Short mmCIF file of C-alpha atoms in Angstrom, two decimals:
data_model
loop_
_atom_site.label_atom_id
_atom_site.label_comp_id
_atom_site.label_asym_id
_atom_site.label_seq_id
_atom_site.Cartn_x
_atom_site.Cartn_y
_atom_site.Cartn_z
CA UNK L 282 0.03 0.02 0.02
CA UNK L 283 2.86 2.41 0.58
CA UNK L 284 5.13 2.06 -2.40
CA UNK L 285 4.90 5.79 -2.94
CA UNK L 286 4.97 8.44 -0.29
CA UNK L 287 4.67 12.19 -0.34
CA UNK L 288 7.57 14.43 0.29
CA UNK L 289 7.13 14.17 4.07
CA UNK L 290 7.99 10.91 5.66
CA UNK L 291 7.28 9.85 9.23
CA UNK L 292 3.96 9.61 11.00
CA UNK L 293 0.90 9.85 8.95
CA UNK L 294 -2.74 9.25 8.72
CA UNK L 295 -5.23 7.89 6.18
CA UNK L 296 -7.93 10.21 4.90
CA UNK L 297 -11.00 8.38 3.61
CA UNK L 298 -13.09 10.48 1.29
CA UNK L 299 -16.48 9.16 0.30
CA UNK L 300 -18.19 10.83 -2.69
CA UNK L 301 -21.88 10.13 -3.42
CA UNK L 302 -24.32 11.75 -5.75
CA UNK L 303 -26.54 14.16 -3.96
CA UNK L 304 -30.09 13.20 -3.05
CA UNK L 305 -32.35 13.87 -5.97
CA UNK L 306 -29.68 13.33 -8.53
CA UNK L 307 -30.55 10.30 -10.69
CA UNK L 308 -28.17 7.37 -10.07
CA UNK L 309 -28.46 5.04 -13.00
CA UNK L 310 -25.64 2.79 -11.74
CA UNK L 311 -27.40 2.30 -8.49
CA UNK L 312 -30.60 1.62 -10.26
CA UNK L 313 -28.91 -1.06 -12.41
CA UNK L 314 -27.46 -2.67 -9.33
CA UNK L 315 -30.89 -2.77 -7.66
CA UNK L 316 -32.37 -4.37 -10.78
CA UNK L 317 -29.63 -7.01 -10.86
CA UNK L 318 -30.08 -7.72 -7.14
CA UNK L 319 -33.78 -8.25 -7.64
CA UNK L 320 -33.00 -10.56 -10.60
CA UNK L 321 -30.81 -12.53 -8.11
CA UNK L 322 -33.88 -12.80 -5.83
CA UNK L 323 -32.74 -10.40 -3.25
CA UNK L 324 -36.30 -9.17 -2.81
CA UNK L 325 -35.53 -7.18 0.33
CA UNK L 326 -33.45 -4.63 -1.75
CA UNK L 327 -34.87 -1.11 -1.99
CA UNK L 328 -33.02 1.93 -3.21
CA UNK L 329 -29.35 1.58 -4.11
CA UNK L 330 -26.86 4.44 -4.40
CA UNK L 331 -23.36 4.09 -5.65
CA UNK L 332 -20.38 6.24 -4.90
CA UNK L 333 -16.63 6.42 -4.81
CA UNK L 334 -14.31 6.00 -1.94
CA UNK L 335 -10.87 7.49 -2.12
CA UNK L 336 -8.29 6.39 0.55
CA UNK L 337 -5.37 8.87 0.73
CA UNK L 338 -2.25 8.27 2.76
CA UNK L 339 -1.11 11.61 4.18
CA UNK L 340 2.29 12.53 5.70
CA UNK L 341 0.54 14.69 8.22
CA UNK L 342 0.49 13.81 11.99
CA UNK L 343 -2.11 16.28 12.96
CA UNK L 344 -5.69 14.90 12.35
CA UNK L 345 -7.35 18.30 12.19
CA UNK L 346 -4.98 19.51 9.49
CA UNK L 347 -5.32 16.21 7.64
CA UNK L 348 -9.03 16.62 7.72
CA UNK L 349 -8.89 20.14 6.33
CA UNK L 350 -6.50 19.09 3.65
CA UNK L 351 -8.70 16.20 2.49
CA UNK L 352 -11.73 18.47 2.31
CA UNK L 353 -9.80 20.84 0.20
CA UNK L 354 -8.78 17.92 -2.11
CA UNK L 355 -12.36 16.78 -2.32
CA UNK L 356 -13.63 20.29 -3.29
CA UNK L 357 -10.75 20.89 -5.77
CA UNK L 358 -10.49 17.52 -7.42
CA UNK L 359 -12.34 14.42 -6.04
CA UNK L 360 -16.01 15.62 -6.04
CA UNK L 361 -18.05 17.49 -8.50
CA UNK L 362 -19.82 19.56 -5.91
CA UNK L 363 -22.68 20.56 -8.28
CA UNK L 364 -23.98 17.00 -8.26
CA UNK L 365 -21.92 15.18 -5.60
CA UNK L 366 -21.51 15.48 -1.85
CA UNK L 367 -18.67 14.13 0.12
CA UNK L 368 -17.59 13.24 3.65
CA UNK L 369 -14.10 12.87 5.11
CA UNK L 370 -12.97 10.45 7.78
CA UNK L 371 -9.48 10.38 9.22
CA UNK L 372 -7.93 7.10 10.38
CA UNK L 373 -4.70 7.03 12.43
CA UNK Q 159 -33.90 8.20 -1.57
CA UNK Q 160 -36.83 5.65 -1.18
CA UNK Q 161 -38.81 5.89 -4.37
CA UNK Q 162 -38.39 2.15 -4.83
CA UNK Q 163 -38.68 -0.38 -2.09
CA UNK Q 164 -38.35 -4.14 -2.07
CA UNK Q 165 -41.30 -6.49 -1.52
CA UNK Q 166 -40.98 -6.08 2.23
CA UNK Q 167 -42.10 -2.77 3.71
CA UNK Q 168 -41.66 -1.60 7.26
CA UNK Q 169 -38.52 -1.33 9.35
CA UNK Q 170 -35.24 -1.60 7.41
CA UNK Q 171 -31.59 -0.95 7.58
CA UNK Q 172 -28.90 0.42 5.19
CA UNK Q 173 -26.10 -1.89 4.18
CA UNK Q 174 -22.93 -0.09 3.13
CA UNK Q 175 -20.68 -2.29 0.98
CA UNK Q 176 -17.20 -0.87 0.26
CA UNK Q 177 -15.29 -2.63 -2.54
CA UNK Q 178 -11.56 -1.94 -2.94
CA UNK Q 179 -8.90 -3.47 -5.07
CA UNK Q 180 -6.79 -5.97 -3.11
CA UNK Q 181 -3.36 -4.91 -1.92
CA UNK Q 182 -0.88 -5.60 -4.60
CA UNK Q 183 -3.36 -5.05 -7.46
CA UNK Q 184 -2.31 -2.03 -9.46
CA UNK Q 185 -4.76 0.86 -9.05
CA UNK Q 186 -4.22 3.14 -12.04
CA UNK Q 187 -7.04 5.44 -11.05
CA UNK Q 188 -5.59 5.91 -7.55
CA UNK Q 189 -2.19 6.62 -9.09
CA UNK Q 190 -3.71 9.23 -11.42
CA UNK Q 191 -5.44 10.94 -8.56
CA UNK Q 192 -2.17 10.97 -6.58
CA UNK Q 193 -0.43 12.65 -9.52
CA UNK Q 194 -3.15 15.21 -9.85
CA UNK Q 195 -3.07 15.99 -6.12
CA UNK Q 196 0.71 16.46 -6.27
CA UNK Q 197 0.19 18.80 -9.31
CA UNK Q 198 -2.23 20.79 -7.11
CA UNK Q 199 0.64 21.07 -4.60
CA UNK Q 200 -0.68 18.66 -1.96
CA UNK Q 201 2.85 17.45 -1.25
CA UNK Q 202 1.78 15.42 1.75
CA UNK Q 203 -0.14 12.88 -0.37
CA UNK Q 204 1.37 9.39 -0.52
CA UNK Q 205 -0.42 6.28 -1.82
CA UNK Q 206 -3.96 6.65 -3.11
CA UNK Q 207 -6.46 3.78 -3.53
CA UNK Q 208 -9.91 4.15 -5.14
CA UNK Q 209 -12.88 1.94 -4.50
CA UNK Q 210 -16.63 1.81 -4.76
CA UNK Q 211 -19.20 2.24 -2.06
CA UNK Q 212 -22.68 0.82 -2.57
CA UNK Q 213 -25.46 1.89 -0.15
CA UNK Q 214 -28.36 -0.57 -0.23
CA UNK Q 215 -31.63 -0.06 1.60
CA UNK Q 216 -32.84 -3.36 2.98
CA UNK Q 217 -36.35 -4.23 4.19
CA UNK Q 218 -34.81 -6.37 6.79
CA UNK Q 219 -35.06 -5.57 10.51
CA UNK Q 220 -32.39 -7.97 11.76
CA UNK Q 221 -28.98 -6.55 11.49
CA UNK Q 222 -27.28 -9.95 11.43
CA UNK Q 223 -29.45 -11.19 8.56
CA UNK Q 224 -28.96 -7.96 6.77
CA UNK Q 225 -25.18 -8.25 7.08
CA UNK Q 226 -25.26 -11.84 5.80
CA UNK Q 227 -27.39 -10.79 2.88
CA UNK Q 228 -25.18 -7.92 1.91
CA UNK Q 229 -22.13 -10.15 2.03
CA UNK Q 230 -23.85 -12.58 -0.32
CA UNK Q 231 -24.77 -9.67 -2.69
CA UNK Q 232 -21.12 -8.56 -2.61
CA UNK Q 233 -19.72 -12.09 -3.37
CA UNK Q 234 -22.41 -12.65 -6.15
CA UNK Q 235 -22.54 -9.26 -7.85
CA UNK Q 236 -20.78 -6.24 -6.32
CA UNK Q 237 -17.21 -7.38 -6.03
CA UNK Q 238 -14.88 -9.27 -8.33
CA UNK Q 239 -13.37 -11.36 -5.54
CA UNK Q 240 -10.40 -12.27 -7.66
CA UNK Q 241 -8.97 -8.82 -7.54
CA UNK Q 242 -11.27 -6.99 -5.11
CA UNK Q 243 -11.99 -7.22 -1.42
CA UNK Q 244 -15.03 -5.88 0.30
CA UNK Q 245 -16.39 -4.92 3.72
CA UNK Q 246 -19.97 -4.58 4.92
CA UNK Q 247 -21.31 -2.20 7.50
CA UNK Q 248 -24.97 -2.05 8.61
CA UNK Q 249 -26.58 1.22 9.68
CA UNK Q 250 -29.88 1.26 11.40
#
């Protein structure tokens, strides 16, 4: 998992950014999965939504600064904030 | 979020299935994101891995049975278990 590192070495955290389409935005991939699950006789399946998860190793010991950096990455690159929302979790 | 429901109505849970490439499987999308983040001067970024998250509404009140069903869905449809691993979380 750590074949590449940023410029800083030493203690770090993992930022986990989850990007989902906003409520109300049609999710055709989720709908296709719901149909396929029904075809597999998972009758208990209701709505399905599909998103991305991006796990980022950060050479940053401070969790608050790691969280702020990951939010900036999500806004600038990882999420299309017109149609997508995101949440950030930091793991030690 | 709940315009479609399975056959069962009533109390339900949400199963959150996260599918990631296994360690050691090359993740070109993650590598591309790492490069893009470096270009945006996020020098603290190390390894990046990208996966899918599938949120499934289940008309199933029992968390253990919901977990077992979601694992079966992951094995049968959501993950390619040759190259991908998955984890399941149940939210009330």
